[in-house]
Structure formats: structure tokens, C-alpha cells
CSV table of C-alpha atoms and ligand atoms in Angstrom, one decimal:
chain,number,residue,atom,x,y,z
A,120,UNK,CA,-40.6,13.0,100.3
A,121,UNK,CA,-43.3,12.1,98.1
A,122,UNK,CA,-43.7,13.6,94.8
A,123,UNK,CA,-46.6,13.6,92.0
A,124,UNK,CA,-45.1,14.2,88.6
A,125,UNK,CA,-47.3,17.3,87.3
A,126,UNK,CA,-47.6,17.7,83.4
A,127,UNK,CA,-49.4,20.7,83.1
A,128,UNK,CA,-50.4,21.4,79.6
A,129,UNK,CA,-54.1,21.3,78.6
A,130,UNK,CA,-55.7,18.6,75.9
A,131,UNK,CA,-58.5,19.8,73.3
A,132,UNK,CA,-60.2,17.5,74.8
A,133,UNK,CA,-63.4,18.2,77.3
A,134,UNK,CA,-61.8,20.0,79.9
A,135,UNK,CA,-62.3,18.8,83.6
A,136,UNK,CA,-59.6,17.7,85.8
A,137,UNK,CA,-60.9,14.2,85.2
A,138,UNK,CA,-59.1,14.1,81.7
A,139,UNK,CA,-56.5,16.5,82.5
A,140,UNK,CA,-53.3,14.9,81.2
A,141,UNK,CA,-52.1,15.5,84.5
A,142,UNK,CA,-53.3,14.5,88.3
A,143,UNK,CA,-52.7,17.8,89.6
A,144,UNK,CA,-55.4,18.1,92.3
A,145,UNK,CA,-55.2,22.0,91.9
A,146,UNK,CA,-57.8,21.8,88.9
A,147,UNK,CA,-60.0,19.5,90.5
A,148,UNK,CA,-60.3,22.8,93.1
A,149,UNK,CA,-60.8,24.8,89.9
A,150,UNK,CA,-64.0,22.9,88.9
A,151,UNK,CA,-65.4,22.8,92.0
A,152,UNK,CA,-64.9,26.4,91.9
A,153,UNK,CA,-66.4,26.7,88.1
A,154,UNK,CA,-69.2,24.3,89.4
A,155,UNK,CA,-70.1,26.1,92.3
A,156,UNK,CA,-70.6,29.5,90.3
A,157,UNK,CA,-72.3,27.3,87.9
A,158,UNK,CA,-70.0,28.1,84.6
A,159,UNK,CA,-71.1,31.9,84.6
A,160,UNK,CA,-68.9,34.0,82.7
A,161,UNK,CA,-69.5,36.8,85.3
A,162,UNK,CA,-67.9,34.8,88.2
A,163,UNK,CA,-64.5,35.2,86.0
A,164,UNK,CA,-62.9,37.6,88.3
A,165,UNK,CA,-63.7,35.4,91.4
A,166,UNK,CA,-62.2,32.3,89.1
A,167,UNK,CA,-58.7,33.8,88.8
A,168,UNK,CA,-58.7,34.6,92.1
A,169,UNK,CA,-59.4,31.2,92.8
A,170,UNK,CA,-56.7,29.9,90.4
A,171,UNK,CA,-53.7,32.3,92.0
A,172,UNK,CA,-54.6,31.2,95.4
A,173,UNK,CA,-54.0,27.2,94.4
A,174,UNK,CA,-51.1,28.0,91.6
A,175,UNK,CA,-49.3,31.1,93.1
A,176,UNK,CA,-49.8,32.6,89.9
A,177,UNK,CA,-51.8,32.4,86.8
A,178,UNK,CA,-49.5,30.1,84.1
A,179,UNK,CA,-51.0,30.5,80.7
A,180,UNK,CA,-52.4,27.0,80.5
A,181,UNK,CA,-54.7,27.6,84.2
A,182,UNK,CA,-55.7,30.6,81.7
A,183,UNK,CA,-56.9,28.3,79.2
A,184,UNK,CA,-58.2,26.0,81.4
A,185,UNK,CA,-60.9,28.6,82.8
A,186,UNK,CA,-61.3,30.1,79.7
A,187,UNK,CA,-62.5,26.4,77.9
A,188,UNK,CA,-64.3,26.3,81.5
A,189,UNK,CA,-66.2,29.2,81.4
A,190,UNK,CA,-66.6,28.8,77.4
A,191,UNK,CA,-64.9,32.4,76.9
A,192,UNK,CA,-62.3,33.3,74.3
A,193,UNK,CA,-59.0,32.8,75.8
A,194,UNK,CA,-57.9,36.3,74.5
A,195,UNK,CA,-61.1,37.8,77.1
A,196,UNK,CA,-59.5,35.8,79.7
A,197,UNK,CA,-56.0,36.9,79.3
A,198,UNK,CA,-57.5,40.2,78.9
A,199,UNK,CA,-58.5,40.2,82.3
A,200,UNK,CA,-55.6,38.4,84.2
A,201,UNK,CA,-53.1,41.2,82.8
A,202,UNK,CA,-55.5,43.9,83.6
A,203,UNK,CA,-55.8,43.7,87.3
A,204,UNK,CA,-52.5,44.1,89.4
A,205,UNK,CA,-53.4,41.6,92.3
A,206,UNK,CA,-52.7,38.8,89.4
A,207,UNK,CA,-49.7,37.3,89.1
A,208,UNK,CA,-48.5,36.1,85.1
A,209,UNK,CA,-45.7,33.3,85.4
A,210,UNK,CA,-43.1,34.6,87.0
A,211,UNK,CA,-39.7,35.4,85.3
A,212,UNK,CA,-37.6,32.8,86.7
A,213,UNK,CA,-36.0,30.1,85.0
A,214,UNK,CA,-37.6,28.2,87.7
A,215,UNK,CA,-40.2,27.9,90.1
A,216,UNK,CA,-40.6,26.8,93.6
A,217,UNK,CA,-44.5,27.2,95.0
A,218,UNK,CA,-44.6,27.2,98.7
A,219,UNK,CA,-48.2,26.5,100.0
A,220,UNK,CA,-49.2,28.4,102.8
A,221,UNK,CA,-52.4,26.8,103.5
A,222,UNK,CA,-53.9,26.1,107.0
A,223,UNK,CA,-52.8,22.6,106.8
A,224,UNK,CA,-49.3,23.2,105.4
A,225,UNK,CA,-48.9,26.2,107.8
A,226,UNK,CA,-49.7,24.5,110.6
A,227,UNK,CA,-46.5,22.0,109.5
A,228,UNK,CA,-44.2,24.4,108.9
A,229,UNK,CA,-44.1,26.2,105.7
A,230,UNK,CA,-43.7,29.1,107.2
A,231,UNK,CA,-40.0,28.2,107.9
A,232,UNK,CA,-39.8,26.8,104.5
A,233,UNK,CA,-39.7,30.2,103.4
A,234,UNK,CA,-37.6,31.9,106.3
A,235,UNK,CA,-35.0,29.5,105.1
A,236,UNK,CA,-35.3,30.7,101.7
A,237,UNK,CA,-35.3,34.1,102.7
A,238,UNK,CA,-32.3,33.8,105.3
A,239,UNK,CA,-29.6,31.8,103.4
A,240,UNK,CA,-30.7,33.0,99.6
A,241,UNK,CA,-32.4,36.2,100.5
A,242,UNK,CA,-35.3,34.9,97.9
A,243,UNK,CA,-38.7,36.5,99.1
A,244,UNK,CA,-42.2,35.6,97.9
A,245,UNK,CA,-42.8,37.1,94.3
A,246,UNK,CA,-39.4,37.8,93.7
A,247,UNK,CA,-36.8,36.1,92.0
A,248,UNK,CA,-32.9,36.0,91.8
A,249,UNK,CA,-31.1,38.6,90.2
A,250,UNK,CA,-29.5,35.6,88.1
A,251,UNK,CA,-33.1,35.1,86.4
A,252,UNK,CA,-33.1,31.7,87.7
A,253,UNK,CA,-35.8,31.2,90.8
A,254,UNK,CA,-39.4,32.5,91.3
A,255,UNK,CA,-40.5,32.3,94.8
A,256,UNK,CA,-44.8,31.7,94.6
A,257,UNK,CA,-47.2,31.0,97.8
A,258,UNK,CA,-50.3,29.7,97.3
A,259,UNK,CA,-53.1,29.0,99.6
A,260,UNK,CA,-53.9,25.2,99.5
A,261,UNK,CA,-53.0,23.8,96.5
A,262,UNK,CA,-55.2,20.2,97.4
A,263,UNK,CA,-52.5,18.1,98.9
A,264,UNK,CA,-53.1,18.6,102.5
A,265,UNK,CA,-52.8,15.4,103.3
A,266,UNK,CA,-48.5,15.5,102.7
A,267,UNK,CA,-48.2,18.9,104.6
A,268,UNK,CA,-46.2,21.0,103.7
A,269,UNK,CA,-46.2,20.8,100.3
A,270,UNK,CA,-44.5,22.7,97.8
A,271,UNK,CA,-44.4,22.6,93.6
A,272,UNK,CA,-40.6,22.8,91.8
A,273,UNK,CA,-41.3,23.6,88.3
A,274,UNK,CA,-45.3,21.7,88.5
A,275,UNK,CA,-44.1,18.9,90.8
A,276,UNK,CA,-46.3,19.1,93.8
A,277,UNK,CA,-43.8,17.5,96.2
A,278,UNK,CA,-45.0,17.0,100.1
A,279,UNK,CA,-43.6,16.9,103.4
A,280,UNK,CA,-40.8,19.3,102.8
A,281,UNK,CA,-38.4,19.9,105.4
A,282,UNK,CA,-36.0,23.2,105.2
A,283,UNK,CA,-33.3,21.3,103.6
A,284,UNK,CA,-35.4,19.5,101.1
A,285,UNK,CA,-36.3,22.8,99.6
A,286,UNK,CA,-33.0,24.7,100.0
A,287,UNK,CA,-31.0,21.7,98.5
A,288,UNK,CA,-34.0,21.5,95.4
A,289,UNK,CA,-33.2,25.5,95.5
A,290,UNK,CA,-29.8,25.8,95.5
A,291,UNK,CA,-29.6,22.8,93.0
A,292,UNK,CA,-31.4,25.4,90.9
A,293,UNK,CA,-28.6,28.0,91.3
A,294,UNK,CA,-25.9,25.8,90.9
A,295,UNK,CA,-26.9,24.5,87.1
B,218,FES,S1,-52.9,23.7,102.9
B,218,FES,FE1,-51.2,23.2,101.7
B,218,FES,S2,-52.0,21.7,100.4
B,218,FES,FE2,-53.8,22.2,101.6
């Protein structure tokens, strides 16, 4: 398994994922994204989308991170995330586990990363366990391709998971 230690909060300083305290390749996607609509504060709705489909969901730093981004008040931002129903706040859990269902990861099997999860835990995407403890994301492509499947535990992207891998890290979860 290999695993990228993820700390996701945001500096004051300039925001690109260059100087983002962490190397979390999911907000190099996000300038790219930024970049590509050059900054405008009108592509915000096509931003988020952006952001839940390499997160999972929309933490409250990503939020920040767009909003310093797109030079809009963070309150306008979170204004808009809460509004729509098709995004996704943190989830409740305790804990999270992202499963990235990608092309590349999908094509290595995360799709029976989560029919594991679903069959021995009955944990389903979006959903988390009646103890309060684990959030089940998907994401689509969260920029680690390359270590297929990938998924994140609590903001460590972690690649070539197996079944086991993520039930154990899971189940670990449950057990604390
Ligand atoms: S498809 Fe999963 S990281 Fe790219």
C-alpha cells in the first residue's frame, strides 16, 4: 500500500496547490479547474461540482480554498454549497473513507471495494453507521491514478487498495 499523508487545512498564504501545506493532488485539479474558467466568479457553481467530484464532498477548507480562488467571501461560497441539494457538506461520521470511482480506479476494482463494504458492514455510499462513526464518499478521480484504486481514510489518499485493506482500515474504525 502506498499512502500520502494529507493535511488538509488552508494557509493565509497565496492559495494554489503549489503552497498548499499539503501534497494533495486533488487541489492541483481544482486550479486547473479555476484556471480553465479563468477565476470568474460565475463559474462557481461548475467549481463545487468540480470539488465534490475529486473530494466526495465539500469539507469546509475545499470551501475556502475556492472561495480565496475565486476572490469571493467565504460566507457567498458556503452560501451556495448549502443551498443546492446535489452538494454534499462533510459527512456526519466520526470518520471518513473516500472511495474513488474514477475510470482508472474502476477499471482496478473499486467497484468491489465498495461491494465489500456494503456486504459485510452494510455501509453504502453517502451513508454512515448508525454508531456515528463511518462516512462512506465516492469521488470521481481524485488525481492519483497512477496507484489505482485509491481511496482517502480521514485525508490520507492511500492507493492500491485491495478489499481487505479497506475493510480492515474500516472495521479498525468500528472497533475504537
Ligand atoms: S480514477 Fe481514481 S484517482 Fe484517478
Amino acid at each position: 500500500m502506498q499512502s500520502v499523508t494529507v493535511n488538509s487545512k488552508v494557509s493565509n498564504s497565496k492559495q494554489t496547490s503549489k503552497n498548499h501545506p499539503s501534497s494533495d493532488k486533488r487541489f492541483k485539479v481544482l486550479d486547473i479547474t479555476m484556471k480553465r474558467n479563468q477565476y470568474h466568479q460565475d463559474a462557481l457553481i461548475e467549481i463545487l461540482h468540480k470539488a465534490q467530484e475529486v473530494f466526495g464532498y465539500l469539507e469546509e477548507d475545499v470551501l475556502l480554498y475556492i472561495a480565496q480562488g475565486l476572490k469571493l467571501p467565504p460566507s457567498r461560497v458556503y452560501g451556495v454549497a448549502t443551498f443546492y441539494h446535489l452538494f454534499s457538506l462533510k459527512p456526519s461520521g466520526e470518520h471518513t473513507c473516500v472511495v474513488c470511482l474514477g475510470t482508472a480506479c474502476y477499471v482496478k476494482g473499486a467497484a468491489e471495494l465498495l461491494a465489500t463494504l456494503e456486504k459485510d458492514i452494510k455501509l453504502y455510499p453517502k451513508e454512515t453507521t448508525p454508531d456515528g462513526k463511518v462516512s462512506l464518499m465516492t469521488a470521481r478521480c481524485i488525481g492519483a491514478c497512477g496507484i489505482a484504486p485509491a481511496a482517502v481514510f480521514d485525508g490520507e489518499v492511500c492507493g492500491k487498495q485491495t478489499s481487505s485493506e479497506v475493510l480492515e482500515k474500516v472495521n479498525g474504525w468500528l472497533q475504537e
